[in-house]
CSV table of C-alpha atoms in Angstrom, one decimal:
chain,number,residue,atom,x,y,z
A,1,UNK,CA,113.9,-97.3,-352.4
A,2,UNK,CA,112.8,-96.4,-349.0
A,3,UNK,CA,115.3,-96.9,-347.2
A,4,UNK,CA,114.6,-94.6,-344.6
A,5,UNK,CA,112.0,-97.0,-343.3
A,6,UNK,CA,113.9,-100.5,-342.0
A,7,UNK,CA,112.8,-104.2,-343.1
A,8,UNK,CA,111.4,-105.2,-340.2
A,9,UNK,CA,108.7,-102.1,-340.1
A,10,UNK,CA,107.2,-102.6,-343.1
A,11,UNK,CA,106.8,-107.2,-342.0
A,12,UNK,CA,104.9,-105.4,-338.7
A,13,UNK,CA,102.7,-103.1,-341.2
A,14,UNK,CA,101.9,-106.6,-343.0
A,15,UNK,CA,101.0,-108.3,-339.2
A,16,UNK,CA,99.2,-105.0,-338.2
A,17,UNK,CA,97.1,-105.5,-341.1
A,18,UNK,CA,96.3,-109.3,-340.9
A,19,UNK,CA,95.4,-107.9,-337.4
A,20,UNK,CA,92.9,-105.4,-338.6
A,21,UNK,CA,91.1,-107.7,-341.2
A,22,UNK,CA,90.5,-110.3,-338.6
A,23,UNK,CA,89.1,-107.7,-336.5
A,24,UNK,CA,87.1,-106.5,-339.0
A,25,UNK,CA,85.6,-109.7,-339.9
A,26,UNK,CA,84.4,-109.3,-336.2
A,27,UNK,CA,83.1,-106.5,-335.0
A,28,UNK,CA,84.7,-103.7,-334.0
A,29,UNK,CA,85.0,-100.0,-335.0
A,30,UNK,CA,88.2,-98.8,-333.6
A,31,UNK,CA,91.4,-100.9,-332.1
A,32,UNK,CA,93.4,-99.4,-329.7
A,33,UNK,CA,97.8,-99.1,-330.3
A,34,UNK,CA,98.1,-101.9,-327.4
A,35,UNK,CA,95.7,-104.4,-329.4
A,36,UNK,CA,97.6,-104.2,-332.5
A,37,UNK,CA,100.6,-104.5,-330.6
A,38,UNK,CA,99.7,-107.6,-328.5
A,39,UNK,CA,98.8,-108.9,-332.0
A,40,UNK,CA,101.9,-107.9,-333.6
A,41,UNK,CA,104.1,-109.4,-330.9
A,42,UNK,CA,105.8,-106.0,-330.0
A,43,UNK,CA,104.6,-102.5,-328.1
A,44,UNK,CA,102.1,-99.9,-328.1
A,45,UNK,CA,104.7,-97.5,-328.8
A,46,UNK,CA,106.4,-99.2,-331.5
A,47,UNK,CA,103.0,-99.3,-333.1
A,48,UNK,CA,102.4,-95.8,-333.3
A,49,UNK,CA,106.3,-95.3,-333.9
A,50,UNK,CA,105.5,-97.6,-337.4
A,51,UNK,CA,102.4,-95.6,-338.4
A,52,UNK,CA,104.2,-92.3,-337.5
A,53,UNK,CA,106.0,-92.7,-341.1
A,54,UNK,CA,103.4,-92.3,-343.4
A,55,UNK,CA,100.9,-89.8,-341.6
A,56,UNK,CA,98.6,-89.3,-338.7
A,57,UNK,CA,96.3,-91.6,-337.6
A,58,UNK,CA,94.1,-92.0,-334.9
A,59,UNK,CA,92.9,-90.0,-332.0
A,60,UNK,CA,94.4,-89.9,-328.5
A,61,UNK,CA,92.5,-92.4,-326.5
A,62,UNK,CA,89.9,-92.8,-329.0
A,63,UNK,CA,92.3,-95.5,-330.9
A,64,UNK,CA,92.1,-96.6,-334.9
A,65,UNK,CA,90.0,-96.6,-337.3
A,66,UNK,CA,89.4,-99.8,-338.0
A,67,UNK,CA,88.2,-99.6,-341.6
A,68,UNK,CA,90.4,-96.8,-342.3
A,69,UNK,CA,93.6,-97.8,-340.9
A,70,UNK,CA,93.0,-100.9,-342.9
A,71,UNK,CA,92.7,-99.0,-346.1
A,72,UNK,CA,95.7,-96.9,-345.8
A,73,UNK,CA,97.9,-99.8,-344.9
A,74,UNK,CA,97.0,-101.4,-347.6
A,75,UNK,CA,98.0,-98.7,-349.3
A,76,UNK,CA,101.1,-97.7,-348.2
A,77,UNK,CA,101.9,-101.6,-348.4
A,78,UNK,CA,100.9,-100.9,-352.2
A,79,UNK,CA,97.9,-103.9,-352.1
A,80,UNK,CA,94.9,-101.6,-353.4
A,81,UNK,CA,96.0,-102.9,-357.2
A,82,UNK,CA,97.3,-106.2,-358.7
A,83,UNK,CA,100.5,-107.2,-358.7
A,84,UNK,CA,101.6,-109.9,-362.0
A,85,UNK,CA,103.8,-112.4,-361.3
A,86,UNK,CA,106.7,-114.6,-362.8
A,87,UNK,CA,107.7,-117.5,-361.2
A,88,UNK,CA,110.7,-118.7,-363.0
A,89,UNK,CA,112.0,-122.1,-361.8
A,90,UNK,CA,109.5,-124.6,-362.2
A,91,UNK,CA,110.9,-127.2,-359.0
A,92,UNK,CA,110.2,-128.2,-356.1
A,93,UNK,CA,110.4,-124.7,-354.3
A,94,UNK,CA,108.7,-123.4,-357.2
A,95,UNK,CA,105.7,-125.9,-357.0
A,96,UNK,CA,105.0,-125.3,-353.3
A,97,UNK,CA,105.0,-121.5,-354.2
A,98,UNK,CA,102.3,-122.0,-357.1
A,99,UNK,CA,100.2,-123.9,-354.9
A,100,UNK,CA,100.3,-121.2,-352.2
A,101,UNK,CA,96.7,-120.0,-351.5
A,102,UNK,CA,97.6,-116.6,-350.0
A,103,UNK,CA,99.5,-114.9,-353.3
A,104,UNK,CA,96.2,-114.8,-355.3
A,105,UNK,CA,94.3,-113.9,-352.4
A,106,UNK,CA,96.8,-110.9,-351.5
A,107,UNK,CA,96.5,-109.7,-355.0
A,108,UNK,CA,99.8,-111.5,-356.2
A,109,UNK,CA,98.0,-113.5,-359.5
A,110,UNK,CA,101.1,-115.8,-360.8
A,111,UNK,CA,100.7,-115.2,-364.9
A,112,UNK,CA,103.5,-117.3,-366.0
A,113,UNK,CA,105.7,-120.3,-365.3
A,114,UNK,CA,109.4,-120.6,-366.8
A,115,UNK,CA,111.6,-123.7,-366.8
A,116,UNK,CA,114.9,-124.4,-368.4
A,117,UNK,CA,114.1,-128.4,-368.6
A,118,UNK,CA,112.8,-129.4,-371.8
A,119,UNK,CA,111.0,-132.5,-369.4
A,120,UNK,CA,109.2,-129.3,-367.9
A,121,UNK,CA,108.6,-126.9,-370.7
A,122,UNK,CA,105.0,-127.6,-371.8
A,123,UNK,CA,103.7,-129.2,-368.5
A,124,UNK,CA,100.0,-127.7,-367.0
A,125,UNK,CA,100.1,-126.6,-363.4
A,126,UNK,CA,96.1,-126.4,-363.0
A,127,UNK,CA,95.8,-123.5,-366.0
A,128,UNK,CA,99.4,-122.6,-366.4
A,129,UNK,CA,101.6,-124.4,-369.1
A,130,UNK,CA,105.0,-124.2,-368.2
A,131,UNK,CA,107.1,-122.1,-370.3
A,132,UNK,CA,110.4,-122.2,-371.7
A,133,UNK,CA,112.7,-119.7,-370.2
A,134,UNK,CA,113.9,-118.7,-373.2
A,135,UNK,CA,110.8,-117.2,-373.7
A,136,UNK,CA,111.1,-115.0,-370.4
A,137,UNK,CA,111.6,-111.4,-371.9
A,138,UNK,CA,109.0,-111.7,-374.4
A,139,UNK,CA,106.6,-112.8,-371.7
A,140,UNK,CA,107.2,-109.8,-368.9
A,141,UNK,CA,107.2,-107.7,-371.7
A,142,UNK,CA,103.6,-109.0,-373.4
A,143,UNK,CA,101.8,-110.0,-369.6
A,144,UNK,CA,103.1,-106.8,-368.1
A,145,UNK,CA,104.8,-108.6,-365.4
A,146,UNK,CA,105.7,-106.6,-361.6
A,147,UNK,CA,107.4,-109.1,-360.3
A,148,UNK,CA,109.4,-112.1,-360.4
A,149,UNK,CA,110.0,-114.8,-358.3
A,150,UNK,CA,113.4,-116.7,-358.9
A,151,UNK,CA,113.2,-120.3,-357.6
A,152,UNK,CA,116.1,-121.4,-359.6
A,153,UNK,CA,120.5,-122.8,-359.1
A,154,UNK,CA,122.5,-119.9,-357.8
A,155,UNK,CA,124.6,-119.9,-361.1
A,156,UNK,CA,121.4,-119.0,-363.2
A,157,UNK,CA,120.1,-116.6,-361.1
A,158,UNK,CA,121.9,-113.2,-362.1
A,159,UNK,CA,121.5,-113.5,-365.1
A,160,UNK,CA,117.8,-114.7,-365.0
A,161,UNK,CA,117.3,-111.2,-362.9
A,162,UNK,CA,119.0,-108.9,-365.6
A,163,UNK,CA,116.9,-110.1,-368.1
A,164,UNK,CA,113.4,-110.1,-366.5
A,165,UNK,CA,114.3,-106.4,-365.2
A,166,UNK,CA,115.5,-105.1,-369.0
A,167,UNK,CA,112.0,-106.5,-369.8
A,168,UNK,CA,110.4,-104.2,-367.3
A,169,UNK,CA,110.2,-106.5,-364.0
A,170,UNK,CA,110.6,-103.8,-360.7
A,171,UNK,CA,110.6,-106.6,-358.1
A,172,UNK,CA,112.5,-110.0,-357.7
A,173,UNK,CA,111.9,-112.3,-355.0
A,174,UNK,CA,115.1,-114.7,-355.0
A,175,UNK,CA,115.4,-117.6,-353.7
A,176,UNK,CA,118.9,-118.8,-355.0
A,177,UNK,CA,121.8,-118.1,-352.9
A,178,UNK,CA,123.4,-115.2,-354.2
A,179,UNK,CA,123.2,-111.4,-353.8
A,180,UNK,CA,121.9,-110.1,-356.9
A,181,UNK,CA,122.7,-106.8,-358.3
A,182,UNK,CA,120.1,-104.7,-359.4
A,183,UNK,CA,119.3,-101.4,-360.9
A,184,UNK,CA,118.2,-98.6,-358.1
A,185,UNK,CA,114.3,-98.7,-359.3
A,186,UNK,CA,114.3,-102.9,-358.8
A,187,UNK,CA,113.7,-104.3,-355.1
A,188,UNK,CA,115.4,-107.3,-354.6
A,189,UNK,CA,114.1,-109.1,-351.0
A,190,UNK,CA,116.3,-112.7,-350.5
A,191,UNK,CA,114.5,-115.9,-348.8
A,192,UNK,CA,117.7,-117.7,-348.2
A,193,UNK,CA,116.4,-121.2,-346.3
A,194,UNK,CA,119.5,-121.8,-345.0
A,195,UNK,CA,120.6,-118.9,-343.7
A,196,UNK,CA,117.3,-118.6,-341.7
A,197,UNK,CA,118.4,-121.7,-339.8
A,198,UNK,CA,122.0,-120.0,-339.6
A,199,UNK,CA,120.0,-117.3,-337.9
A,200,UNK,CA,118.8,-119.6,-335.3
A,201,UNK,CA,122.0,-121.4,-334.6
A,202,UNK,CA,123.5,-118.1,-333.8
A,203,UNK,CA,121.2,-117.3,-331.8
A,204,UNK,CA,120.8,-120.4,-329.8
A,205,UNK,CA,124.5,-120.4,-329.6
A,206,UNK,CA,125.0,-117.0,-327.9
A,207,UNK,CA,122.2,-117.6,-325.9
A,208,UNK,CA,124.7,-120.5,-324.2
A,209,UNK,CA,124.1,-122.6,-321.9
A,210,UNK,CA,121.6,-120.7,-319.9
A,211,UNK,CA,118.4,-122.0,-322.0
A,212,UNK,CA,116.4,-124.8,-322.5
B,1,UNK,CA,119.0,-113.3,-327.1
B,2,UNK,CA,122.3,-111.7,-328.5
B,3,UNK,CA,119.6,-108.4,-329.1
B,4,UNK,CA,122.5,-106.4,-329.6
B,5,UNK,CA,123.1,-107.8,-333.2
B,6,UNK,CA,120.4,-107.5,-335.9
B,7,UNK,CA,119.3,-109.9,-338.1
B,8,UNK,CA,121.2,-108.0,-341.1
B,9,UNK,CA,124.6,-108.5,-339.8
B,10,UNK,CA,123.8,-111.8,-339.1
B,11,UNK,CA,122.6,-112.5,-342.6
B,12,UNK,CA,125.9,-110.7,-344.0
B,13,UNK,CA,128.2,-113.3,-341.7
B,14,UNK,CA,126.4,-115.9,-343.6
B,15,UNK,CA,127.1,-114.2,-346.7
B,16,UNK,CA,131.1,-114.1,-345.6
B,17,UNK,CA,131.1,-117.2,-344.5
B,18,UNK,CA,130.3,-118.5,-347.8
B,19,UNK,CA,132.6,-116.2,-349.6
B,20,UNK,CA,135.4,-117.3,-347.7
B,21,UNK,CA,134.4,-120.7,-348.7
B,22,UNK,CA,134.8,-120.1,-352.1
B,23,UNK,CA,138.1,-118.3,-351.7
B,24,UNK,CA,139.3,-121.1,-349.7
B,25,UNK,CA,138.5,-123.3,-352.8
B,26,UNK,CA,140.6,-121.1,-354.8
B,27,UNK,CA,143.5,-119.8,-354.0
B,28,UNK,CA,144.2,-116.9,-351.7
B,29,UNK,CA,145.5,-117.1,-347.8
B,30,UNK,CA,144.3,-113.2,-347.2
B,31,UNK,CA,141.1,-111.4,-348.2
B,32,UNK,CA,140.7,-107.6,-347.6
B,33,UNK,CA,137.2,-106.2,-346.4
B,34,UNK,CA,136.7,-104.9,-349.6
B,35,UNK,CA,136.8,-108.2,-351.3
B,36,UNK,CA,134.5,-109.6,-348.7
B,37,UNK,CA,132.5,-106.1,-349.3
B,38,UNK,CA,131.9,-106.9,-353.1
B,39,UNK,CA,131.0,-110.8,-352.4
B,40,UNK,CA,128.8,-109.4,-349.8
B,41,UNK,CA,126.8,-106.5,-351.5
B,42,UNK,CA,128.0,-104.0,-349.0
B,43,UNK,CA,131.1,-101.7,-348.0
B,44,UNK,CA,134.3,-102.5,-346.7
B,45,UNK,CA,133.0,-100.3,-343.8
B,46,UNK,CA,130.1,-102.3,-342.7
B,47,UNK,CA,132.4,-105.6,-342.8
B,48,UNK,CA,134.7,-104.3,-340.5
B,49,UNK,CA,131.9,-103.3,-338.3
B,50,UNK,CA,130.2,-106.4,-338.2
B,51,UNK,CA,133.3,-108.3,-337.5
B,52,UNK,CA,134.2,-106.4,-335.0
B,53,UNK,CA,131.3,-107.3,-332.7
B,54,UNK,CA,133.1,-110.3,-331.8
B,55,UNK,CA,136.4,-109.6,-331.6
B,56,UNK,CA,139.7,-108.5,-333.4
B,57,UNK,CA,140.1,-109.8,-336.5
B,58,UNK,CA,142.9,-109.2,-339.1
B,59,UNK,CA,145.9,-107.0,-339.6
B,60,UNK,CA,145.7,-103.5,-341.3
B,61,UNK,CA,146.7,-103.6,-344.7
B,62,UNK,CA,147.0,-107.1,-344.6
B,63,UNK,CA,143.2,-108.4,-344.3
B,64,UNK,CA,142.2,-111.4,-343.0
B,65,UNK,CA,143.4,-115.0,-343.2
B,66,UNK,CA,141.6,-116.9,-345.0
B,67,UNK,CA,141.0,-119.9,-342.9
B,68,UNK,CA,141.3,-117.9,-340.0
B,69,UNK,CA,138.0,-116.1,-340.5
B,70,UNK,CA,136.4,-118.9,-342.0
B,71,UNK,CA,136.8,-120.7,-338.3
B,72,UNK,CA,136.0,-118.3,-336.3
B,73,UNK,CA,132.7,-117.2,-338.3
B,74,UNK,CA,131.5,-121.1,-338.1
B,75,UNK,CA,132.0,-120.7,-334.6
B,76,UNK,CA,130.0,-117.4,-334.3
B,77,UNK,CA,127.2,-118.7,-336.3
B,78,UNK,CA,127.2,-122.1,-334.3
B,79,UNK,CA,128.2,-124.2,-337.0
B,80,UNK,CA,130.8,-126.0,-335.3
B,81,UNK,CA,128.7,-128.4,-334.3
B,82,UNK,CA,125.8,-130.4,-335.8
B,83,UNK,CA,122.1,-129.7,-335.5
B,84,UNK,CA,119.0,-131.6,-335.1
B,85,UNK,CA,116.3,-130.5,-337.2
B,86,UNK,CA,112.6,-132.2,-336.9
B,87,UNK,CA,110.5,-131.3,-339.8
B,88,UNK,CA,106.5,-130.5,-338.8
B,89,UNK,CA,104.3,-130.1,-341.9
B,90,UNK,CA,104.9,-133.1,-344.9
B,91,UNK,CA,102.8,-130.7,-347.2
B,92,UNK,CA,104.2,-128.9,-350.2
B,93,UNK,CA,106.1,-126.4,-348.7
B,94,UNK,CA,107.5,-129.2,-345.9
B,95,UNK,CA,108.6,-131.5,-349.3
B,96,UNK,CA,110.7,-128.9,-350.7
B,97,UNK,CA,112.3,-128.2,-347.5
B,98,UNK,CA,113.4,-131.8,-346.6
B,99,UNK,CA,114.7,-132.1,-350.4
B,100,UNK,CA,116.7,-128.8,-349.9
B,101,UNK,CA,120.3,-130.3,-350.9
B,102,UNK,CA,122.5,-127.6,-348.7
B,103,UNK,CA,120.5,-128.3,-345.2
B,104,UNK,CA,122.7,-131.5,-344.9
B,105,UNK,CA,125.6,-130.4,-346.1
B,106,UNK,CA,125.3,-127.5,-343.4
B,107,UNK,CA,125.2,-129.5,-341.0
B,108,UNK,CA,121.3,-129.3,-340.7
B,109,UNK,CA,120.2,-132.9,-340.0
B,110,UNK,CA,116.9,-133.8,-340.6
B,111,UNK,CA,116.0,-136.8,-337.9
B,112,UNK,CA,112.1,-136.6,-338.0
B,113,UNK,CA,108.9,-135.5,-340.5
B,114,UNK,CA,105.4,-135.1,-338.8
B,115,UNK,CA,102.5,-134.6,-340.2
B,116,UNK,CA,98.8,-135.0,-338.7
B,117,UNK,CA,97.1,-136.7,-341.8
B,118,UNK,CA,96.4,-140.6,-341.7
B,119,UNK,CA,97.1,-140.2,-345.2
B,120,UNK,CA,100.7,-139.4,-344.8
B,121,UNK,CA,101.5,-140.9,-341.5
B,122,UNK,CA,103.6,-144.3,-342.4
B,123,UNK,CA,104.8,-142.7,-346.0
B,124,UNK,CA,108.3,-142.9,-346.8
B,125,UNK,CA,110.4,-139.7,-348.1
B,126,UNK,CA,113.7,-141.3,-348.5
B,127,UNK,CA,114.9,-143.1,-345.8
B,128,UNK,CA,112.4,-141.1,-343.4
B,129,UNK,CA,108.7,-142.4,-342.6
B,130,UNK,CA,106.4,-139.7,-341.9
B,131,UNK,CA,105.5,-139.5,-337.9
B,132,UNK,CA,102.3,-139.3,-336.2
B,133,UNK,CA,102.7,-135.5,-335.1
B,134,UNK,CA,101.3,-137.0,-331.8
B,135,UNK,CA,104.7,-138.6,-331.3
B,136,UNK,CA,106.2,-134.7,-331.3
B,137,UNK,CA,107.7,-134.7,-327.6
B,138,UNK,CA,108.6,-137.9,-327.6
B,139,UNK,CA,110.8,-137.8,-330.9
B,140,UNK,CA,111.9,-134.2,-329.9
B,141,UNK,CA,113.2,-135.4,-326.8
B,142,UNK,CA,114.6,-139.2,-327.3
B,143,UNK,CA,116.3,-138.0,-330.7
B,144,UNK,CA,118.0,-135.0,-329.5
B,145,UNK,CA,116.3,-132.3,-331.5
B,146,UNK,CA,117.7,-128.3,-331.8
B,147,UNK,CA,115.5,-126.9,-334.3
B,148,UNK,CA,111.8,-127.2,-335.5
B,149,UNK,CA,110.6,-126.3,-338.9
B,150,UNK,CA,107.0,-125.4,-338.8
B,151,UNK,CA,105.4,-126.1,-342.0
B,152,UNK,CA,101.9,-125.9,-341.2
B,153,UNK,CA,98.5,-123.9,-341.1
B,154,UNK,CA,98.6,-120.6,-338.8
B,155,UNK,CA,96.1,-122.2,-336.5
B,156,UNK,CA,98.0,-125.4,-335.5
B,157,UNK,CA,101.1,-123.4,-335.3
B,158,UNK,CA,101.2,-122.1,-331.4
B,159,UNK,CA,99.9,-125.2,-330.2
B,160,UNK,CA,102.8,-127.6,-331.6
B,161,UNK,CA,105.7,-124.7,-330.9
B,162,UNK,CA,104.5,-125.0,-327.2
B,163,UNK,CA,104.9,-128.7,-327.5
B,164,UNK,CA,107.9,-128.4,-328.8
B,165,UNK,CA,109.7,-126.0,-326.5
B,166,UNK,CA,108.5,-128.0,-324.2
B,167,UNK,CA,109.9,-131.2,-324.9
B,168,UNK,CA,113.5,-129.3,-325.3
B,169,UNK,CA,113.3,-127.6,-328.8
B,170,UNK,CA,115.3,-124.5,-328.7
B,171,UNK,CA,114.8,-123.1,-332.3
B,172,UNK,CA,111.3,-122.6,-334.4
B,173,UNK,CA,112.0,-121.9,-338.3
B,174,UNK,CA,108.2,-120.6,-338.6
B,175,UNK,CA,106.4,-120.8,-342.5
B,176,UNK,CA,103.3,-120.3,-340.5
B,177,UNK,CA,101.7,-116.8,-341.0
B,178,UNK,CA,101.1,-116.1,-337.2
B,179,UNK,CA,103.9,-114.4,-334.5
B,180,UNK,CA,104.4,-117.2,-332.4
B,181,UNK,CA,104.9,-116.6,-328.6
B,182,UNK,CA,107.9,-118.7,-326.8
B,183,UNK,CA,110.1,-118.7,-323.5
B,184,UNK,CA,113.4,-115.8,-323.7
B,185,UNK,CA,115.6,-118.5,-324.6
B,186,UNK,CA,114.0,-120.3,-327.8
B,187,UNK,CA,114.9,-118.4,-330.8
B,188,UNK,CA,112.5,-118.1,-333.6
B,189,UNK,CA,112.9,-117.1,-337.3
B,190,UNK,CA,109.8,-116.1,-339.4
B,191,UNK,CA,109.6,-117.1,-343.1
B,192,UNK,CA,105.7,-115.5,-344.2
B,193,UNK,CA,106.5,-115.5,-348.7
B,194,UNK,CA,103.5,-113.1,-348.8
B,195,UNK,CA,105.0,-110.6,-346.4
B,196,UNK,CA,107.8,-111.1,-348.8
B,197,UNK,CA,105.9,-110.1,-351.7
B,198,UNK,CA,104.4,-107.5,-350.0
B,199,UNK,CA,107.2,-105.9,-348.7
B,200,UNK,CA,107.8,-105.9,-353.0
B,201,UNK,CA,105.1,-103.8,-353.3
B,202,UNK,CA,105.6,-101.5,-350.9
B,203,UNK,CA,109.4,-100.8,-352.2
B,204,UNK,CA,108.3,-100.7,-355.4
B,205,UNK,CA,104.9,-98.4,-354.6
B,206,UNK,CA,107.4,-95.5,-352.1
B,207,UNK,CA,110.2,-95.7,-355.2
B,208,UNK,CA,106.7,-94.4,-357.7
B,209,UNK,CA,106.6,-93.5,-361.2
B,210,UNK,CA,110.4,-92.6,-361.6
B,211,UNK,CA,111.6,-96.6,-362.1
B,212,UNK,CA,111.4,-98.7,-364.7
């Protein structure tokens, strides 16, 4: 599962190739390590450090590609085909991530909604009647569905995961707090709300008294 | 900015935290690092690393007290304390958030909702009316306010973190998909759900034909 290259590479690949769209929506032809770093919030060299995973790129003091180096990140980020989607959890998390205008633009097209709530099952979102969750295998199966996102109680979630992945799901994007366990071939990545602002206490915390 | 420490042993303190939470609830005065290991998703090796950034804990062969480390790791993560939380952003995304049950009981206090639509200014979620996101400083400043959760698009989102920081914010949970610049001692945490997705796609592109 790649684990030679570290989480936090492959979210500056995503911001280095947000950076190169909007530049080529612009003008320019090439873009120069420091550009992409300044837009990336981090260095030159950690820019051409990132890249120096998956090939050569570039010539010395000429800079990127800009078309190119667009086309290979996207990929090595595995965006040059659609990804199907699950979204399983049909709440208030769930709703906000329907509504999200960037999946379907990113390729990420959202094929099916679950719920466990018989006062959900059978409700449209726009074109998408929710679903009962029973329902869940058959659909991944049928709809050929990549991935799933899990917006559902911690308790359900396991579960919820082994299923859609003996149907053929290779990617779960969980929100529920718990670590889920998962064959080697699945990726599992966590958005765990909380623990993001956990994050920031600690850091504010060690920072001490020496800040704002 | 305690840069010594990655974000993925901070995560894991999270995830001890809560197990020892749920072994306090049991039973148990002593956990071993392998019991924290297998709540945790990781080895008994890595939990006795991370611990021992800050400190000694535990006896060998007779783990760690229960309660023990469950102090000390609310310490470390700054949860000994309450903190101030002013929500920018009463779209979807910013609904779900403020509805997010363990934020309170985290010690996560909501105290303020902004938004910059005369549509929702002067609406009531709960017992909270929805600010004039003019009002920011003011609010940040007269109600004491830690930590900003940025809920909004990527172009309003450098403007109102400088406003923040600068009426006294020290933390920026950011949902907008843009690196925000801020002073050494504010502490920001970025939460983009399409770099999420994509970082899906690019574990399950490297990992190739051999999964599922």
């Amino acid at each position: 599962m790649s684990r030679s290259i570290s989480e936090s590479t492959i979210r500056r690949l995503s911001h280095y190739l947000r950076a190169l769209e909007s530049l080529a929506a612009t003008n320019g032809e090439t873009v120069s390590s420091e550009e992409l770093a300044a837009r990336g919030n981090t260095t030159a060299a950690q820019v051409r450090k990132d890249l120096s995973h998956f090939g050569s790129f570039g010539k010395r003091g000429l800079g990127y590609n800009v078309e190119e180096l667009r086309r290979r990140l996207r990929e090595i980020l595995g965006l040059d085909r659609p990804w199907r989607v699950a979204l399983v959890g049909a709440g208030r998390i769930g709703s906000a991530l329907y509504a999200y205008p960037d999946f379907k633009r990113r390729g990420f097209e959202c094929v099916a909604v679950f719920d466990a709530d018989p006062a959900k099952i059978g409700a449209q979102w726009g074109d998408t009647t929710i679903r009962d969750v029973a329902e869940l295998e058959d659909v991944v199966r049928r709809e050929g569905v990549d991935l799933v996102i899990l917006a559902v109680p911690a308790e359900a979630a396991q579960e919820l995961a082994d299923r859609a992945v003996h149907a053929g799901a290779r990617g779960i994007l969980n929100f529920a707090p718990v670590r889920l366990r998962v064959p080697p071939h699945v990726a599992v990545e966590d958005v765990n709300l909380v623990m993001e602002l956990e994050a920031l206490s600690f850091h504010i915390t060690r920072s001490g008294s020496n800040g704002a």
